[in-house]
Each structure stands twice: as C-alpha cells, then as structure tokens.
Amino acid sequence: MIRSMTAFGTAQGTVGNWRVSWDLRAVNHRYLDVGLRLPDPLRGLELAVRNRIGESFKRGRVDCTLTWRPSAPEAGPTCIDTALVRGLLGALRNVEALEDRSWTGLSAIELLRWPGVMQESEPDLATLEPGLLAVLDRALAEARAFREREGAQIAALLDLRCADIQRAVGAVRERLPAILAGIRNKLRARLAELAAEPDAARLEQELVYLAQKMDVAEELDRLTAHTTEMRHILTQREPAGRRLDFLIQEMNREANTLASKSADLETTRAAVDIKVLIEQMREQVQNVE
C-alpha cells in the first residue's frame, strides 16, 4: 500500500534522570529533507537520528524536535563549582583582614545563588543515547502509521479515478465505429453539395486517410494500460510517488492527443472529463512517498 508524505508522530519517555519528548512532523517534498532541533548537549545524536529517520522515510520534509527536562527538581544534572566557592570565601577573608573586623559573611544559600556557583553538568551521551533513540523509534512508528492510513485513503481515491477514466475510455471505444460512419457520411454529403460523383476508390482513400488521422485507438489503449499499471502500483509496498507522477504525465499526454484528434462532440467531452480526472489525481500523487 502506498504511503502519504504527510505525517505526525510523538512519543515521551524517561531516560535516566530526564523526561524526554520527540515530535515529528512531515509534509510533501521532492526528496528527503530532515530538519533537526536538539538540545545543545545532545547535538552528538544528530547523525544517529538522521539515520533512523532515513530508514523510515524516503521522501518528504521531516521536522524532528527533541525536548527534555529533569524528571524531578532534585534530579537535575547540576554541580557546584567548588573552586569558585573557595575563591569567594577567600575573598571574604581578605576583606575581613583589611578591615580588621569580622563580617557576618555569606550564607550557604547566598553562595549557591552566586552566578556561576551552580552549574549544569554535561550529560553522559553514551549512556543516554540508547534510551533516547528507543523513544524516537516509537515516534517514528506513530508517524509511519499516520502515513500508511493517509496513504490508504489516497490509494482509494486514485483507484476510483482510474476506474472513472477506464469507463470513459470504454465509452469512446464503443463509439469508434459510429464515429467512422459519421466521417463517411459527412464526406459523401460534402461531395453531394459539390454535385460531384464520388469515385469509389478515391472515396475509400480519403476515408482511410481521415480514419488514420482521427484514429484514437492507440491513445485509448495507452490510457487503459497506464491506469491498469497505476492500480497495480497502488497495491505495492515500496515508495511509488515518482512512478505515479510519471504515469500521470503520460496519461495527460494521451488525453491531450485524444482531444486534438477528436472527430465528434462526445469524444471531446470524454477527453475533457479524462483530463479533469487526471488533474485530480495529480494533486493526490504530489503527496505520495
């Protein structure tokens, strides 16, 4: 079954002392284009994340965001700059020595609030990576399921349009003998207006020429073949967006030729209807992976 390029997936989990959340959003794009937003301490995950996304998606613009926060207030990865604390205490003693007096001094809370005393420690990326990627895999699975559900809807619409085109082609094909007879009658009527006695051989030559010029059987055969192939592709699992786009172009070319060769109003109307159906299909195919 074909897949849409539109997708959304999200997953949350606890990794170490962190509560993490992955968000994935995907839209249609000619190629695979991945945009990542990772916390600075986790930039080292970028290659692994890109590889994971590349395994799941072949086309589309995918925006991936990772957010994290301590799982509990006391669980934050903080440390105390003891060298700075010693420096502050030493500076206080120096001031006391200069004044030859004792100051009340700084409380422990005031020391901890001093800029730079409390610092975030660097996370151990090697330890966190397996858990972070496991949560990402769940978000990717949700996004893939989204794509498959929407892809099934697109496939149903495309299959319906293919059936409509095949019915229109069948109706034109059934009228081909009547169209040829109409051409013959018009030619005879024209000769009668000119008061000319038609030469049987010459008349037959003109009819053959006109029949060849206005013969749309080949275009009808190709439209049938293209729609049959498209319906087959819709049942396949591999990415099919580019193949479907190619078939749409070929079908549009055949519909244009059918319209230009049209010898009667009904065929012209059928060609216009087919072109409208193809355009509706083109809009859907633009969002197929």
mmCIF file of C-alpha atoms in Angstrom:
data_model
loop_
_atom_site.group_PDB
_atom_site.id
_atom_site.type_symbol
_atom_site.label_atom_id
_atom_site.label_comp_id
_atom_site.label_asym_id
_atom_site.label_seq_id
_atom_site.Cartn_x
_atom_site.Cartn_y
_atom_site.Cartn_z
ATOM 1 C CA MET A 1 0.000 0.000 0.000
ATOM 2 C CA ILE A 2 1.300 3.447 -0.861
ATOM 3 C CA ARG A 3 2.161 5.942 1.894
ATOM 4 C CA SER A 4 1.442 9.631 2.205
ATOM 5 C CA MET A 5 4.262 12.105 2.835
ATOM 6 C CA THR A 6 2.164 13.895 5.454
ATOM 7 C CA ALA A 7 2.728 12.561 8.953
ATOM 8 C CA PHE A 8 2.776 13.392 12.639
ATOM 9 C CA GLY A 9 4.288 11.361 15.428
ATOM 10 C CA THR A 10 5.132 11.985 19.059
ATOM 11 C CA ALA A 11 6.469 9.922 21.938
ATOM 12 C CA GLN A 12 7.516 10.623 25.516
ATOM 13 C CA GLY A 13 9.581 8.682 27.983
ATOM 14 C CA THR A 14 12.002 8.839 30.900
ATOM 15 C CA VAL A 15 15.675 8.340 30.116
ATOM 16 C CA GLY A 16 17.998 8.444 33.100
ATOM 17 C CA ASN A 17 17.049 11.498 35.125
ATOM 18 C CA TRP A 18 15.362 13.133 32.150
ATOM 19 C CA ARG A 19 11.824 13.360 30.856
ATOM 20 C CA VAL A 20 12.128 13.474 27.054
ATOM 21 C CA SER A 21 9.699 14.112 24.201
ATOM 22 C CA TRP A 22 10.189 13.599 20.458
ATOM 23 C CA ASP A 23 7.924 15.372 17.958
ATOM 24 C CA LEU A 24 7.903 14.555 14.232
ATOM 25 C CA ARG A 25 6.066 16.488 11.536
ATOM 26 C CA ALA A 26 6.332 15.632 7.833
ATOM 27 C CA VAL A 27 4.983 17.227 4.665
ATOM 28 C CA ASN A 28 5.473 16.531 0.977
ATOM 29 C CA HIS A 29 8.841 17.293 -0.610
ATOM 30 C CA ARG A 30 10.570 16.083 -3.738
ATOM 31 C CA TYR A 31 13.414 14.499 -1.765
ATOM 32 C CA LEU A 32 14.073 13.585 1.864
ATOM 33 C CA ASP A 33 14.845 16.778 3.779
ATOM 34 C CA VAL A 34 15.354 16.433 7.534
ATOM 35 C CA GLY A 35 15.343 19.371 9.941
ATOM 36 C CA LEU A 36 16.543 18.669 13.498
ATOM 37 C CA ARG A 37 16.192 20.656 16.684
ATOM 38 C CA LEU A 38 18.171 19.089 19.527
ATOM 39 C CA PRO A 39 19.295 20.483 22.895
ATOM 40 C CA ASP A 40 22.904 21.644 22.649
ATOM 41 C CA PRO A 41 24.258 18.938 24.995
ATOM 42 C CA LEU A 42 22.705 16.301 22.700
ATOM 43 C CA ARG A 43 23.959 17.554 19.329
ATOM 44 C CA GLY A 44 26.082 14.434 19.161
ATOM 45 C CA LEU A 45 22.896 12.464 18.446
ATOM 46 C CA GLU A 46 22.348 14.170 15.095
ATOM 47 C CA LEU A 47 23.878 11.525 12.826
ATOM 48 C CA ALA A 48 22.112 8.650 14.585
ATOM 49 C CA VAL A 49 18.776 10.493 14.430
ATOM 50 C CA ARG A 50 19.174 11.278 10.721
ATOM 51 C CA ASN A 51 19.967 7.634 10.018
ATOM 52 C CA ARG A 52 16.898 6.498 11.967
ATOM 53 C CA ILE A 53 14.651 8.879 10.040
ATOM 54 C CA GLY A 54 16.230 7.842 6.728
ATOM 55 C CA GLU A 55 15.386 4.211 7.479
ATOM 56 C CA SER A 56 11.716 5.110 7.915
ATOM 57 C CA PHE A 57 11.146 7.767 5.240
ATOM 58 C CA LYS A 58 12.431 8.078 1.675
ATOM 59 C CA ARG A 59 10.801 11.374 0.690
ATOM 60 C CA GLY A 60 9.294 14.383 2.424
ATOM 61 C CA ARG A 61 10.267 17.303 4.608
ATOM 62 C CA VAL A 62 10.611 15.923 8.149
ATOM 63 C CA ASP A 63 10.957 18.263 11.129
ATOM 64 C CA CYS A 64 12.166 16.490 14.256
ATOM 65 C CA THR A 65 12.317 18.144 17.683
ATOM 66 C CA LEU A 66 13.645 16.751 20.970
ATOM 67 C CA THR A 67 12.781 18.459 24.245
ATOM 68 C CA TRP A 68 13.891 17.365 27.693
ATOM 69 C CA ARG A 69 13.672 18.388 31.322
ATOM 70 C CA PRO A 70 14.696 16.862 34.648
ATOM 71 C CA SER A 71 12.282 14.146 35.713
ATOM 72 C CA ALA A 72 12.287 15.682 39.230
ATOM 73 C CA PRO A 73 13.598 19.002 40.589
ATOM 74 C CA GLU A 74 16.339 17.283 42.540
ATOM 75 C CA ALA A 75 17.281 15.142 39.554
ATOM 76 C CA GLY A 76 18.762 17.946 37.502
ATOM 77 C CA PRO A 77 22.354 17.387 36.399
ATOM 78 C CA THR A 78 23.862 20.216 38.480
ATOM 79 C CA CYS A 79 27.202 20.507 40.192
ATOM 80 C CA ILE A 80 28.869 23.080 42.438
ATOM 81 C CA ASP A 81 31.926 24.967 41.275
ATOM 82 C CA THR A 82 33.913 24.359 44.455
ATOM 83 C CA ALA A 83 36.845 26.389 43.172
ATOM 84 C CA LEU A 84 34.593 29.414 42.801
ATOM 85 C CA VAL A 85 33.160 28.864 46.295
ATOM 86 C CA ARG A 86 36.661 28.695 47.779
ATOM 87 C CA GLY A 87 37.565 31.842 45.888
ATOM 88 C CA LEU A 88 34.545 33.687 47.253
ATOM 89 C CA LEU A 89 35.277 32.602 50.815
ATOM 90 C CA GLY A 90 38.921 33.555 50.398
ATOM 91 C CA ALA A 91 37.940 36.979 49.076
ATOM 92 C CA LEU A 92 35.667 37.463 52.080
ATOM 93 C CA ARG A 93 38.503 36.612 54.477
ATOM 94 C CA ASN A 94 40.778 39.066 52.698
ATOM 95 C CA VAL A 95 38.199 41.809 53.126
ATOM 96 C CA GLU A 96 37.887 40.951 56.810
ATOM 97 C CA ALA A 97 41.674 41.122 57.190
ATOM 98 C CA LEU A 98 41.826 44.550 55.556
ATOM 99 C CA GLU A 99 39.166 45.950 57.847
ATOM 100 C CA ASP A 100 40.459 44.028 60.857
ATOM 101 C CA ARG A 101 36.953 43.126 61.694
ATOM 102 C CA SER A 102 34.604 40.158 61.270
ATOM 103 C CA TRP A 103 31.779 40.298 58.784
ATOM 104 C CA THR A 104 28.580 38.385 59.083
ATOM 105 C CA GLY A 105 29.628 36.664 55.837
ATOM 106 C CA LEU A 106 27.683 34.895 53.143
ATOM 107 C CA SER A 107 25.146 32.226 53.949
ATOM 108 C CA ALA A 108 25.210 28.897 52.124
ATOM 109 C CA ILE A 109 22.085 29.872 50.179
ATOM 110 C CA GLU A 110 23.674 33.142 49.099
ATOM 111 C CA LEU A 111 26.765 31.284 47.969
ATOM 112 C CA LEU A 112 24.693 28.866 45.886
ATOM 113 C CA ARG A 113 22.874 31.781 44.275
ATOM 114 C CA TRP A 114 26.116 33.448 43.293
ATOM 115 C CA PRO A 115 26.437 33.493 39.475
ATOM 116 C CA GLY A 116 28.400 30.509 38.267
ATOM 117 C CA VAL A 117 28.400 28.519 41.516
ATOM 118 C CA MET A 118 25.638 26.148 40.399
ATOM 119 C CA GLN A 119 26.459 24.654 37.017
ATOM 120 C CA GLU A 120 24.855 22.059 34.797
ATOM 121 C CA SER A 121 26.993 19.005 34.354
ATOM 122 C CA GLU A 122 27.416 17.567 30.863
ATOM 123 C CA PRO A 123 25.142 14.552 30.279
ATOM 124 C CA ASP A 124 26.700 11.206 29.522
ATOM 125 C CA LEU A 125 25.541 10.919 25.911
ATOM 126 C CA ALA A 126 26.775 7.348 25.508
ATOM 127 C CA THR A 127 24.573 6.290 28.418
ATOM 128 C CA LEU A 128 21.522 8.254 27.313
ATOM 129 C CA GLU A 129 21.649 7.513 23.566
ATOM 130 C CA PRO A 130 20.022 4.034 23.548
ATOM 131 C CA GLY A 131 17.076 5.257 25.607
ATOM 132 C CA LEU A 132 16.659 8.441 23.571
ATOM 133 C CA LEU A 133 16.662 6.508 20.302
ATOM 134 C CA ALA A 134 14.186 3.978 21.691
ATOM 135 C CA VAL A 135 11.719 6.798 22.386
ATOM 136 C CA LEU A 136 12.423 8.206 18.902
ATOM 137 C CA ASP A 137 11.580 4.810 17.399
ATOM 138 C CA ARG A 138 8.134 4.996 18.975
ATOM 139 C CA ALA A 139 7.554 8.444 17.491
ATOM 140 C CA LEU A 140 8.696 7.172 14.090
ATOM 141 C CA ALA A 141 6.351 4.194 14.327
ATOM 142 C CA GLU A 142 3.439 6.532 15.028
ATOM 143 C CA ALA A 143 4.419 8.746 12.072
ATOM 144 C CA ARG A 144 4.675 5.720 9.765
ATOM 145 C CA ALA A 145 1.244 4.522 10.839
ATOM 146 C CA PHE A 146 -0.119 8.010 10.105
ATOM 147 C CA ARG A 147 1.414 7.901 6.622
ATOM 148 C CA GLU A 148 0.003 4.467 5.913
ATOM 149 C CA ARG A 149 -3.513 5.438 6.990
ATOM 150 C CA GLU A 150 -3.487 8.535 4.813
ATOM 151 C CA GLY A 151 -1.821 6.585 2.001
ATOM 152 C CA ALA A 152 -4.689 4.092 2.055
ATOM 153 C CA GLN A 153 -7.165 6.943 1.619
ATOM 154 C CA ILE A 154 -5.157 8.385 -1.284
ATOM 155 C CA ALA A 155 -4.925 4.938 -2.904
ATOM 156 C CA ALA A 156 -8.702 4.530 -2.705
ATOM 157 C CA LEU A 157 -9.228 7.914 -4.370
ATOM 158 C CA LEU A 158 -6.699 7.176 -7.123
ATOM 159 C CA ASP A 159 -8.220 3.755 -7.773
ATOM 160 C CA LEU A 160 -11.651 5.341 -8.093
ATOM 161 C CA ARG A 161 -10.334 7.913 -10.587
ATOM 162 C CA CYS A 162 -8.638 5.163 -12.604
ATOM 163 C CA ALA A 163 -11.944 3.311 -12.796
ATOM 164 C CA ASP A 164 -13.665 6.510 -13.970
ATOM 165 C CA ILE A 165 -11.048 7.003 -16.700
ATOM 166 C CA GLN A 166 -11.375 3.405 -17.853
ATOM 167 C CA ARG A 167 -15.150 3.789 -18.114
ATOM 168 C CA ALA A 168 -14.727 6.965 -20.177
ATOM 169 C CA VAL A 169 -12.198 5.205 -22.413
ATOM 170 C CA GLY A 170 -14.571 2.265 -22.858
ATOM 171 C CA ALA A 171 -17.402 4.586 -23.875
ATOM 172 C CA VAL A 172 -15.241 6.254 -26.535
ATOM 173 C CA ARG A 173 -14.035 2.888 -27.804
ATOM 174 C CA GLU A 174 -17.607 1.671 -28.253
ATOM 175 C CA ARG A 175 -18.374 4.729 -30.379
ATOM 176 C CA LEU A 176 -15.411 4.339 -32.763
ATOM 177 C CA PRO A 177 -17.427 2.501 -35.496
ATOM 178 C CA ALA A 178 -20.157 5.140 -35.298
ATOM 179 C CA ILE A 179 -17.552 7.904 -35.498
ATOM 180 C CA LEU A 180 -16.040 6.390 -38.652
ATOM 181 C CA ALA A 181 -19.504 6.011 -40.189
ATOM 182 C CA GLY A 182 -20.194 9.641 -39.398
ATOM 183 C CA ILE A 183 -16.994 10.710 -41.148
ATOM 184 C CA ARG A 184 -18.021 8.678 -44.207
ATOM 185 C CA ASN A 185 -21.475 10.268 -44.303
ATOM 186 C CA LYS A 186 -20.058 13.783 -43.923
ATOM 187 C CA LEU A 187 -17.670 13.203 -46.797
ATOM 188 C CA ARG A 188 -20.468 11.877 -49.036
ATOM 189 C CA ALA A 189 -22.665 14.839 -48.119
ATOM 190 C CA ARG A 190 -19.882 17.254 -48.953
ATOM 191 C CA LEU A 191 -19.389 15.679 -52.357
ATOM 192 C CA ALA A 192 -23.131 15.812 -52.958
ATOM 193 C CA GLU A 193 -23.127 19.547 -52.224
ATOM 194 C CA LEU A 194 -20.455 19.960 -54.867
ATOM 195 C CA ALA A 195 -22.563 17.935 -57.322
ATOM 196 C CA ALA A 196 -19.647 15.608 -57.765
ATOM 197 C CA GLU A 197 -19.965 11.908 -58.425
ATOM 198 C CA PRO A 198 -17.651 10.268 -55.892
ATOM 199 C CA ASP A 199 -15.120 7.877 -57.255
ATOM 200 C CA ALA A 200 -15.329 4.776 -55.093
ATOM 201 C CA ALA A 201 -11.562 4.238 -54.957
ATOM 202 C CA ARG A 202 -10.874 7.898 -54.272
ATOM 203 C CA LEU A 203 -13.544 7.990 -51.598
ATOM 204 C CA GLU A 204 -12.046 4.951 -49.919
ATOM 205 C CA GLN A 205 -8.578 6.561 -49.948
ATOM 206 C CA GLU A 206 -9.934 9.696 -48.307
ATOM 207 C CA LEU A 207 -11.746 7.641 -45.721
ATOM 208 C CA VAL A 208 -8.589 5.671 -44.901
ATOM 209 C CA TYR A 209 -6.622 8.909 -44.591
ATOM 210 C CA LEU A 210 -9.190 10.501 -42.307
ATOM 211 C CA ALA A 211 -9.534 7.329 -40.273
ATOM 212 C CA GLN A 212 -5.782 7.202 -39.698
ATOM 213 C CA LYS A 213 -5.649 10.889 -38.853
ATOM 214 C CA MET A 214 -8.505 10.642 -36.384
ATOM 215 C CA ASP A 215 -7.841 7.145 -35.075
ATOM 216 C CA VAL A 216 -7.722 7.329 -31.278
ATOM 217 C CA ALA A 217 -7.494 3.601 -30.611
ATOM 218 C CA GLU A 218 -3.799 3.875 -29.717
ATOM 219 C CA GLU A 219 -4.461 6.661 -27.201
ATOM 220 C CA LEU A 220 -7.301 4.657 -25.696
ATOM 221 C CA ASP A 221 -5.073 1.586 -25.415
ATOM 222 C CA ARG A 222 -2.345 3.585 -23.682
ATOM 223 C CA LEU A 223 -4.760 5.201 -21.261
ATOM 224 C CA THR A 224 -6.065 1.760 -20.378
ATOM 225 C CA ALA A 225 -2.534 0.420 -19.913
ATOM 226 C CA HIS A 226 -1.457 3.380 -17.765
ATOM 227 C CA THR A 227 -4.485 3.194 -15.483
ATOM 228 C CA THR A 228 -4.067 -0.575 -15.135
ATOM 229 C CA GLU A 229 -0.411 -0.114 -14.179
ATOM 230 C CA MET A 230 -1.317 2.602 -11.703
ATOM 231 C CA ARG A 231 -3.855 0.367 -9.999
ATOM 232 C CA HIS A 232 -1.169 -2.308 -9.732
ATOM 233 C CA ILE A 233 1.341 0.136 -8.205
ATOM 234 C CA LEU A 234 -1.216 1.159 -5.591
ATOM 235 C CA THR A 235 -1.016 -2.348 -4.124
ATOM 236 C CA GLN A 236 2.786 -2.334 -3.731
ATOM 237 C CA ARG A 237 4.696 -1.602 -0.510
ATOM 238 C CA GLU A 238 7.726 0.238 -1.875
ATOM 239 C CA PRO A 239 7.737 4.040 -2.385
ATOM 240 C CA ALA A 240 5.866 4.769 -5.618
ATOM 241 C CA GLY A 241 5.450 8.538 -5.777
ATOM 242 C CA ARG A 242 7.868 9.100 -8.659
ATOM 243 C CA ARG A 243 6.415 6.254 -10.731
ATOM 244 C CA LEU A 244 2.902 7.537 -10.181
ATOM 245 C CA ASP A 245 3.989 11.036 -11.155
ATOM 246 C CA PHE A 246 5.483 9.670 -14.389
ATOM 247 C CA LEU A 247 2.256 7.817 -15.219
ATOM 248 C CA ILE A 248 0.239 10.976 -14.592
ATOM 249 C CA GLN A 249 2.388 12.839 -17.125
ATOM 250 C CA GLU A 250 1.936 10.076 -19.711
ATOM 251 C CA MET A 251 -1.802 9.898 -19.150
ATOM 252 C CA ASN A 252 -2.113 13.654 -19.551
ATOM 253 C CA ARG A 253 -0.198 13.464 -22.844
ATOM 254 C CA GLU A 254 -2.554 10.782 -24.177
ATOM 255 C CA ALA A 255 -5.613 12.755 -23.068
ATOM 256 C CA ASN A 256 -4.337 15.838 -24.916
ATOM 257 C CA THR A 257 -3.791 13.795 -28.071
ATOM 258 C CA LEU A 258 -7.253 12.266 -27.732
ATOM 259 C CA ALA A 259 -8.758 15.752 -27.554
ATOM 260 C CA SER A 260 -6.802 17.004 -30.573
ATOM 261 C CA LYS A 261 -7.877 14.005 -32.682
ATOM 262 C CA SER A 262 -11.493 14.169 -31.607
ATOM 263 C CA ALA A 263 -13.904 13.962 -34.543
ATOM 264 C CA ASP A 264 -17.130 14.467 -32.611
ATOM 265 C CA LEU A 265 -18.502 16.331 -29.633
ATOM 266 C CA GLU A 266 -18.916 13.270 -27.409
ATOM 267 C CA THR A 267 -15.262 12.297 -27.779
ATOM 268 C CA THR A 268 -14.216 15.861 -26.996
ATOM 269 C CA ARG A 269 -16.332 15.824 -23.864
ATOM 270 C CA ALA A 270 -14.851 12.493 -22.823
ATOM 271 C CA ALA A 271 -11.321 13.837 -23.352
ATOM 272 C CA VAL A 272 -12.094 16.872 -21.182
ATOM 273 C CA ASP A 273 -13.574 14.649 -18.468
ATOM 274 C CA ILE A 274 -10.475 12.448 -18.543
ATOM 275 C CA LYS A 275 -8.188 15.477 -18.235
ATOM 276 C CA VAL A 276 -10.162 16.700 -15.218
ATOM 277 C CA LEU A 277 -9.808 13.280 -13.576
ATOM 278 C CA ILE A 278 -6.072 13.220 -14.305
ATOM 279 C CA GLU A 279 -5.633 16.654 -12.731
ATOM 280 C CA GLN A 280 -7.447 15.465 -9.614
ATOM 281 C CA MET A 281 -5.095 12.500 -9.484
ATOM 282 C CA ARG A 282 -2.043 14.714 -9.958
ATOM 283 C CA GLU A 283 -2.944 16.701 -6.832
ATOM 284 C CA GLN A 284 -3.114 13.491 -4.792
ATOM 285 C CA VAL A 285 0.058 11.977 -6.256
ATOM 286 C CA GLN A 286 2.058 15.049 -5.174
ATOM 287 C CA ASN A 287 1.659 13.823 -1.593
ATOM 288 C CA VAL A 288 2.656 10.182 -2.196
ATOM 289 C CA GLU A 289 6.031 8.982 -0.914
#
